[in-house]
Coordinates of C-alpha atoms and ligand atoms in Angstrom, one line a residue:
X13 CA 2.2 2.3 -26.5
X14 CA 3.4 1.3 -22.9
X15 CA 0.7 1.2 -20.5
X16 CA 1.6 2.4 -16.7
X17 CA 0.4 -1.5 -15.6
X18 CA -0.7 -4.2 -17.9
X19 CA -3.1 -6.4 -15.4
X20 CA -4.3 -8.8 -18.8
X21 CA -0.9 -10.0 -19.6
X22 CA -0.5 -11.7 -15.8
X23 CA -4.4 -12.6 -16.2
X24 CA -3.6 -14.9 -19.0
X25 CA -1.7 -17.3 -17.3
X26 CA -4.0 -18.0 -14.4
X27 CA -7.3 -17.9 -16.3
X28 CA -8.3 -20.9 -15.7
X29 CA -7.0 -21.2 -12.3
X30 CA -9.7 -18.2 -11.6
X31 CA -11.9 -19.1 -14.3
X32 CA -12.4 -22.4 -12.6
X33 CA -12.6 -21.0 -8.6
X34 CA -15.2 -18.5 -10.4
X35 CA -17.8 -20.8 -11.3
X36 CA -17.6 -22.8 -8.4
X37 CA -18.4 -19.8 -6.5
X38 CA -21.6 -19.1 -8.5
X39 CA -22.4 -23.2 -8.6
X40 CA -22.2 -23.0 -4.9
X41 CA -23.6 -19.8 -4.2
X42 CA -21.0 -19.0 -2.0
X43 CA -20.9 -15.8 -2.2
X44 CA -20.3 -13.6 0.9
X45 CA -17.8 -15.3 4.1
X46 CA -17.6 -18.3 1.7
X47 CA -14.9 -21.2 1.4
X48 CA -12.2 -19.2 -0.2
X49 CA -12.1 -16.8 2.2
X50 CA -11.8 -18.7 5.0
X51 CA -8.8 -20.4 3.2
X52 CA -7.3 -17.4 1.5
X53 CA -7.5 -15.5 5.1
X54 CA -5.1 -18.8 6.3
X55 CA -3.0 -18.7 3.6
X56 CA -2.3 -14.6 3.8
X57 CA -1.8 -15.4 7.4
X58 CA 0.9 -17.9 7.2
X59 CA 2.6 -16.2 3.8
X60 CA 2.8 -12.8 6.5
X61 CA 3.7 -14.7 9.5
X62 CA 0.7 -13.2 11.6
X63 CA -1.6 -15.1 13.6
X64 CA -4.9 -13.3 12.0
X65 CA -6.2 -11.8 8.7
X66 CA -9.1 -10.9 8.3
X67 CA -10.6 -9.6 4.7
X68 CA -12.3 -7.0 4.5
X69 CA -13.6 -4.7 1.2
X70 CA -11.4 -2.5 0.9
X71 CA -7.7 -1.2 1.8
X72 CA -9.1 1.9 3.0
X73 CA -11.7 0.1 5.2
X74 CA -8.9 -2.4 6.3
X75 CA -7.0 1.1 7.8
X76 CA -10.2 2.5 9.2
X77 CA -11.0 -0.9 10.9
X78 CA -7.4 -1.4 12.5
X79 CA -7.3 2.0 13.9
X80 CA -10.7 1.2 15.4
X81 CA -9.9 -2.2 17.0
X82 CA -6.5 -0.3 17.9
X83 CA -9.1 1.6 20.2
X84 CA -8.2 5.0 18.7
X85 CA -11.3 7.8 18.4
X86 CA -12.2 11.4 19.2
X87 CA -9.5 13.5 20.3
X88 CA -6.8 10.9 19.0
X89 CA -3.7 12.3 17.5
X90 CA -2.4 9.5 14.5
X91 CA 1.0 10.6 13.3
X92 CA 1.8 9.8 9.8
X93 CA 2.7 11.0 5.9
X94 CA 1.4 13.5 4.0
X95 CA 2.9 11.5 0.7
X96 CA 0.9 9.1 0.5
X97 CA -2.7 8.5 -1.0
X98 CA -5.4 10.3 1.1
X99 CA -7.1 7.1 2.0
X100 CA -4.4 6.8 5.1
X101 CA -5.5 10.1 6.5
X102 CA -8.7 9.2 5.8
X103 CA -9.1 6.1 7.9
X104 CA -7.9 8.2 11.0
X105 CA -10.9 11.2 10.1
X106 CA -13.4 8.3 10.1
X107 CA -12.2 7.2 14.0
X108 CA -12.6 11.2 15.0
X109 CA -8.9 11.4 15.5
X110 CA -6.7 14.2 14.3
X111 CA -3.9 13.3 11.4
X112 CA -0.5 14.5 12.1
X113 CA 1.4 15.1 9.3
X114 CA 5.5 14.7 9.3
X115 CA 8.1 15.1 7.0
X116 CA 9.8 12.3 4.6
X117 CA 13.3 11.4 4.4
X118 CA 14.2 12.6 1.0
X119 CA 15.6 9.2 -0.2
X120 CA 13.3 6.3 0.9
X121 CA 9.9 8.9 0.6
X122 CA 8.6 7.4 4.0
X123 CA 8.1 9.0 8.0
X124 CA 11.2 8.6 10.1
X125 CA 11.6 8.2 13.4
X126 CA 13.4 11.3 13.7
X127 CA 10.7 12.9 11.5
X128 CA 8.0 11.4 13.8
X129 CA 9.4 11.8 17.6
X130 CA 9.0 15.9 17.2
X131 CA 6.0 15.4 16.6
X132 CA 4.4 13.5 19.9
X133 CA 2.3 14.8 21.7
X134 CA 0.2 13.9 24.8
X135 CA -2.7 13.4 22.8
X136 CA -1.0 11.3 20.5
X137 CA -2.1 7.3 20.0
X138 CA -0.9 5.8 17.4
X139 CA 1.8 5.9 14.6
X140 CA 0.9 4.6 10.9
X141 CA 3.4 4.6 8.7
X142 CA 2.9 4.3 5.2
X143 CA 5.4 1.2 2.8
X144 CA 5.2 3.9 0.7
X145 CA 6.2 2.6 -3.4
X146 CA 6.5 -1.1 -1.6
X147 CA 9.6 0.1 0.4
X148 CA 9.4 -0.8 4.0
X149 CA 9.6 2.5 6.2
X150 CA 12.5 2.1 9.3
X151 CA 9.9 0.0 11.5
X152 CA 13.1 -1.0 13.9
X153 CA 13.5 2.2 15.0
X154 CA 9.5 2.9 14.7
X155 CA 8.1 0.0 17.0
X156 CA 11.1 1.1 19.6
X157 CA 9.6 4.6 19.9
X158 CA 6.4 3.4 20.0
X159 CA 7.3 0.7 22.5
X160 CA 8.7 3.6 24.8
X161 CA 6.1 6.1 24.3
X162 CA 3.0 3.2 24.8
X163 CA 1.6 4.0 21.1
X164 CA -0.3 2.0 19.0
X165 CA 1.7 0.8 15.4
X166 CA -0.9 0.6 12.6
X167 CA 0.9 -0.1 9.2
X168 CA -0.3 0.9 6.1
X169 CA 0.9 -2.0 3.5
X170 CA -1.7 -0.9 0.6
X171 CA 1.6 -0.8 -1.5
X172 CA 3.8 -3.7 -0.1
X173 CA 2.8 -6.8 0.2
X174 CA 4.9 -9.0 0.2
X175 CA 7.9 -6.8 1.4
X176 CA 10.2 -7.9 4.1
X177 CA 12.0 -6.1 6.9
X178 CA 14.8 -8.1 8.7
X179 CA 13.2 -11.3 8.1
X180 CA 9.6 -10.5 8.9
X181 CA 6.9 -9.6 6.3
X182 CA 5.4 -5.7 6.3
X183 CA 2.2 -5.5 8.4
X184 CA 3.7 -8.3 10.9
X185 CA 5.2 -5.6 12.7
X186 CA 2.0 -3.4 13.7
X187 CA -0.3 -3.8 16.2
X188 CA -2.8 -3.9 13.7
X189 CA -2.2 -3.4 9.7
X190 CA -4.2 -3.0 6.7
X191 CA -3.2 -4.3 2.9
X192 CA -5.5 -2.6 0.0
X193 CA -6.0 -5.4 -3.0
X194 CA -6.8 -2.6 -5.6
X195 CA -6.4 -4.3 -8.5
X196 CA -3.2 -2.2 -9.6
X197 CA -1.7 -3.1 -5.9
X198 CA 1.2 -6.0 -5.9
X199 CA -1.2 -8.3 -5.1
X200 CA -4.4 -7.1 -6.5
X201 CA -8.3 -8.4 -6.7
X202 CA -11.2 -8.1 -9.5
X203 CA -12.1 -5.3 -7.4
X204 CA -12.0 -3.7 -4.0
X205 CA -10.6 -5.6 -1.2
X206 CA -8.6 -5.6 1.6
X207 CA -6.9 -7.5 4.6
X208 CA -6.4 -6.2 7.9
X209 CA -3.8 -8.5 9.4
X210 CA -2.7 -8.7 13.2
X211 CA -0.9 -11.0 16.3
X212 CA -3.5 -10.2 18.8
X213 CA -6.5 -12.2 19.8
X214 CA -8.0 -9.3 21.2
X215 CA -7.7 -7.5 18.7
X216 CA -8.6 -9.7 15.6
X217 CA -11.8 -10.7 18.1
X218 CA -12.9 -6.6 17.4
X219 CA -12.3 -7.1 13.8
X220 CA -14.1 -10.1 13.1
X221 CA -17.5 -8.5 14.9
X222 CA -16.6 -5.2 13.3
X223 CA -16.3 -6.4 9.8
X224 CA -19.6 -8.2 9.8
X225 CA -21.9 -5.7 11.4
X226 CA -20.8 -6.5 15.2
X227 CA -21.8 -10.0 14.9
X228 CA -19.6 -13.2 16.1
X229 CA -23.1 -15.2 16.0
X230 CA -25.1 -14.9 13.2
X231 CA -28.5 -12.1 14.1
X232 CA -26.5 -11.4 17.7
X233 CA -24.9 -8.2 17.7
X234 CA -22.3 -7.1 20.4
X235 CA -21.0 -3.8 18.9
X236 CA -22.0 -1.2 16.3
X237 CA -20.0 -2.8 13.1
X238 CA -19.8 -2.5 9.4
X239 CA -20.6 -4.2 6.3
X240 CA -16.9 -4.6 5.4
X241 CA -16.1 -7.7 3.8
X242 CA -14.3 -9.4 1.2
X243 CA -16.4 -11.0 -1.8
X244 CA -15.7 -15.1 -2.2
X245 CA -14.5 -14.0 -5.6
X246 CA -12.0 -12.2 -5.0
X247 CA -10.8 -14.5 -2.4
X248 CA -11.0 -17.0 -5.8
X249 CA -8.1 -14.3 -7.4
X250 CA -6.5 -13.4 -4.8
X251 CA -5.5 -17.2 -3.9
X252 CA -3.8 -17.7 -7.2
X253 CA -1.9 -15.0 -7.1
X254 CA -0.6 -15.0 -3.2
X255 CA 0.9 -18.3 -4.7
X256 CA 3.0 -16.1 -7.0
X257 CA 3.6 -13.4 -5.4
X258 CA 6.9 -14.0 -4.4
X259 CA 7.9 -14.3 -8.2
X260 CA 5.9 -10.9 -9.0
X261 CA 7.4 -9.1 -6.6
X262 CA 11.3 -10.7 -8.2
X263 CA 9.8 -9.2 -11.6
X264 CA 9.2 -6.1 -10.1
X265 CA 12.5 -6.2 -8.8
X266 CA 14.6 -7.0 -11.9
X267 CA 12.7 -4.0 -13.6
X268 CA 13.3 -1.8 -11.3
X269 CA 17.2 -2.7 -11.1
X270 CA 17.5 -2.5 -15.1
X271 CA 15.6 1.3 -15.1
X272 CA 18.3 2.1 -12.7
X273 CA 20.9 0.6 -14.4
X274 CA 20.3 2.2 -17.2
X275 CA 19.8 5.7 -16.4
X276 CA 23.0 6.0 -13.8
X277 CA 24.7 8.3 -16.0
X278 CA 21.2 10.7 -16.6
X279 CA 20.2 13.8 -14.0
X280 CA 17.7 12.0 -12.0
X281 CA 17.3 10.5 -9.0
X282 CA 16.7 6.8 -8.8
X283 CA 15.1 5.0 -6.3
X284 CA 17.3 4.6 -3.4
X285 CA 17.1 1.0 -1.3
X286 CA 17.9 2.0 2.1
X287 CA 19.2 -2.3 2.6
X288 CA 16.6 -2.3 6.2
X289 CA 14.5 -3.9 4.0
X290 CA 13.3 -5.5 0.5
X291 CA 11.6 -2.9 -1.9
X292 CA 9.1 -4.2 -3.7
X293 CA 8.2 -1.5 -6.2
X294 CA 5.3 -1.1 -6.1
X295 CA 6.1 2.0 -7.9
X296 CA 9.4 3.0 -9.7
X297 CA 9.5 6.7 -8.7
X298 CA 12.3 9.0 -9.3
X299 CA 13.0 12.6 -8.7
X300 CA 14.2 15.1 -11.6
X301 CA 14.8 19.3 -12.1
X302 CA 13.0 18.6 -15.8
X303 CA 9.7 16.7 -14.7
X304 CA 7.7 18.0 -16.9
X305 CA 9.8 17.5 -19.9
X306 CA 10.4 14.0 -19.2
X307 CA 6.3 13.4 -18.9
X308 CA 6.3 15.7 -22.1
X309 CA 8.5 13.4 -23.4
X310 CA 7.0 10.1 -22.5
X311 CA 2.9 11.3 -23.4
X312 CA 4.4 11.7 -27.2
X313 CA 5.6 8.6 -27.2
X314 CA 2.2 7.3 -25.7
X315 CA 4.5 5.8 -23.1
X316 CA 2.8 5.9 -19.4
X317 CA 3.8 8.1 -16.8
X318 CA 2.5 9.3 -13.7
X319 CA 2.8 11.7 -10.9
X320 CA 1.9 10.0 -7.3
X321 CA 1.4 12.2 -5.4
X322 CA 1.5 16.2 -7.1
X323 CA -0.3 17.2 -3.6
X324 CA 0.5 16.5 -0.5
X325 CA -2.1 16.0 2.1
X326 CA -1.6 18.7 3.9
X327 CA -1.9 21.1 0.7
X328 CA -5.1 19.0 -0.2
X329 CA -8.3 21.5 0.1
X330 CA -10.4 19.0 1.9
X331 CA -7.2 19.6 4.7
X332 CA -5.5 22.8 4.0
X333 CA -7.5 24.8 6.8
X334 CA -6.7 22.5 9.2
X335 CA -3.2 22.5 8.7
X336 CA -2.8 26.3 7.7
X337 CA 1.0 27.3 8.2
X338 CA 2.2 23.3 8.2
X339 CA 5.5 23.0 6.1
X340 CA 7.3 19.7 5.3
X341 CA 9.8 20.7 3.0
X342 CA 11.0 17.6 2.2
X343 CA 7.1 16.3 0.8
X344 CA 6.6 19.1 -0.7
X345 CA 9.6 19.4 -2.8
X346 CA 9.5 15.7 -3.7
X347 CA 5.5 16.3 -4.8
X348 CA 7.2 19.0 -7.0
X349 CA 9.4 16.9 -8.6
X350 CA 8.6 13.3 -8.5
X351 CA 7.3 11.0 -11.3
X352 CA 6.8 7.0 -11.5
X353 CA 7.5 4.6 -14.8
X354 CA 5.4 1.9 -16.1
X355 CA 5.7 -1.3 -13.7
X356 CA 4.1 -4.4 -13.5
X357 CA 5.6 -8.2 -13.8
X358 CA 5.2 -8.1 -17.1
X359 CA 7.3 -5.5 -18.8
X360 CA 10.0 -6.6 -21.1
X361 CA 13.7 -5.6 -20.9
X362 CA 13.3 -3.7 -24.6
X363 CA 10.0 -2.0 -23.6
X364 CA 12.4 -1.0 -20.3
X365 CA 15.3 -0.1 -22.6
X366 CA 12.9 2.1 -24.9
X367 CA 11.3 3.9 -22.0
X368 CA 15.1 4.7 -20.8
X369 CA 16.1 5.9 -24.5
X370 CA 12.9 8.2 -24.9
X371 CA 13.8 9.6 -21.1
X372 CA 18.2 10.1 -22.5
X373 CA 16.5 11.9 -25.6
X374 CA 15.3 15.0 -23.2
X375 CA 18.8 15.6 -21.5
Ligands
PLP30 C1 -4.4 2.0 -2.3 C2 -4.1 2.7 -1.0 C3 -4.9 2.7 0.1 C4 -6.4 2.4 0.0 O1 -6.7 1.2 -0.6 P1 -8.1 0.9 -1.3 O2 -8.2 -0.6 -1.4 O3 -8.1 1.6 -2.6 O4 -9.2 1.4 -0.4 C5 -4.5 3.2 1.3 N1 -3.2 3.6 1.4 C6 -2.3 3.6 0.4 C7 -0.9 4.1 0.6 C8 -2.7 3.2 -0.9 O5 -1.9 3.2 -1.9

């Protein structure tokens, strides 16, 4: 049995680390905007190269709460992916803007600027693209149309932290960015959490009141906020593992290579590295004609398997109406045919190599 991640196995070696933190946290009674995160809000700031982070409870609030200090509300158009998880759409419902769906390149799985400029409108504010699988999307070419066209860049990094992009870290880019810490997520929490990361004063001003119910002075409330906060414990996890995320993220990597490696000669599609920036897998997703074989193939051998994402947001029912008519041939033949492989640190080369052999069995 091969488990899609296997969180206990990197657990193990910083038990006590977090074990340790824990109890400190309960001693203390620290619980809510306590020590650790204050420090592990400094620490995820310097590790991204941004002047503010801010944590918050969850990746989906992290989103919702960018857009909003981004300024963006009722009549708002947000253009971004429809393969993705529906939390990025989401966020942009909970402002009262409008999601605009574009197409995916067909390789990388993430919004283009090509993909994104045909779809600007006058009422469009913002762009948020989506690091979707831990590969950065083109944000060169991104921030340059939003530069021209005076939009707002929210990134959505709930699947790559710790992914760079000529030099600078994912979320570093945006005006305003949001990182989920799910605990399946490269860098993930005991629970919900989430960071919303950005170089503005101004802006990380909003999110501070925002975050804590509008307040900058405790019982003095400036705005209409949220209780949107991340829990000292979790700030207690999160802080050992931002110390090894860099080595994660090489695991990730080196897994990800050998799958590749080893399947050159089969009828699937790898995962293709575009060389803009670093993938950091958060996924390992390929494309294949037999997907349901494969699956079929893997669920006998109790090996993990998954399909992210089998519907596309625009095809989702909670959406459909709205976007009656909207094709994106490109998402929806990769929803078709896509399907992701156990990842996580720990997986073993033979555990890699057995996966790979059970996969050669179905061609
Ligand atoms: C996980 C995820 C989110 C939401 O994060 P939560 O912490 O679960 O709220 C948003 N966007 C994408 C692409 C995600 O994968």
């Amino acid at each position: 049995m091969i488990p899609m991640v296997d969180l206990k196995a990197q657990y193990s070696e910083i038990k006590d680390e977090i074990e340790q933190g824990i109890a400190t946290t309960i001693e203390n009674c620290s619980f809510i905007l306590g020590p650790n995160v204050q420090a592990f809000e400094k620490e995820a700031a310097q590790y991204l190269g941004v002047k503010h982070a801010i944590g918050c409870a969850s990746g989906t609030d992290a989103l919702h709460l960018a857009l909003l200090a981004e300024g963006i509300g009722q009549g708002d158009e947000v253009i971004t992916s429809a393969f993705t998880f529906i939390a990025s759409a989401e966020a942009i419902k909970y402002v009262g803007a409008t999601p605009v769906f574009v197409d995916i390149d067909k390789k990388t799985f993430n919004i283009t600027a090509e993909t994104i400029v045909a779809a600007i409108t006058p009422k469009t504010k913002a762009i948020m693209p989506v690091h979707l699988f831990g590969q950065p999307a083109d944000l060169a070419k991104i921030k340059d149309l939003c530069d021209k066209q005076d939009l707002k860049l929210i990134e959505d990094c709930a699947q790559s932290f710790g992914a760079r992009i000529n030099g600078q870290q994912t979320g570093a880019i945006g005006n305003a960015s949001g990182f989920s810490f799910f605990p399946s997520k490269n860098l993930g929490a005991f629970g919900d959490g989430g960071l919303v990361v950005t170089n503005s004063d101004e802006t990380a001003k909003q999110l501070k009141m925002l975050h804590n119910h509008g307040s900058d002075v405790r019982y003095y409330h400036d705005i209409i906020g949220y209780n949107s906060r991340l829990d000292d414990i979790q700030a207690v996890v999160l802080r050992a593992k931002l110390k090894r995320i860099d080595k994660y993220n090489q695991a990730r990597r080196h897994i990800a290579h050998l799958y590749s490696e080893l399947m050159t000669d089969l009828p699937l599609t790898t995962p293709f590295e575009d060389g803009l920036g670093e993938h950091v897998y958060h996924q390992y997703t390929l494309l294949s004609e037999s997907r349901d074989e494969v699956i079929k193939a893997l669920q006998d051998k109790q090996i993990g398997c998954a399909v992210y994402y089998p519907v596309p947001l625009h095809q989702q029912n909670v959406f459909k109406q709205d976007h009656a008519g909207l094709s994106l041939p490109v998402t929806e033949y990769v929803a078709e045919h896509c399907f992701s492989l156990p990842i996580c640190p720990s997986l073993c080369d033979n555990s890699i190599k057995e996966i790979v052999s059970v996969i050669a069995e179905v061609f």
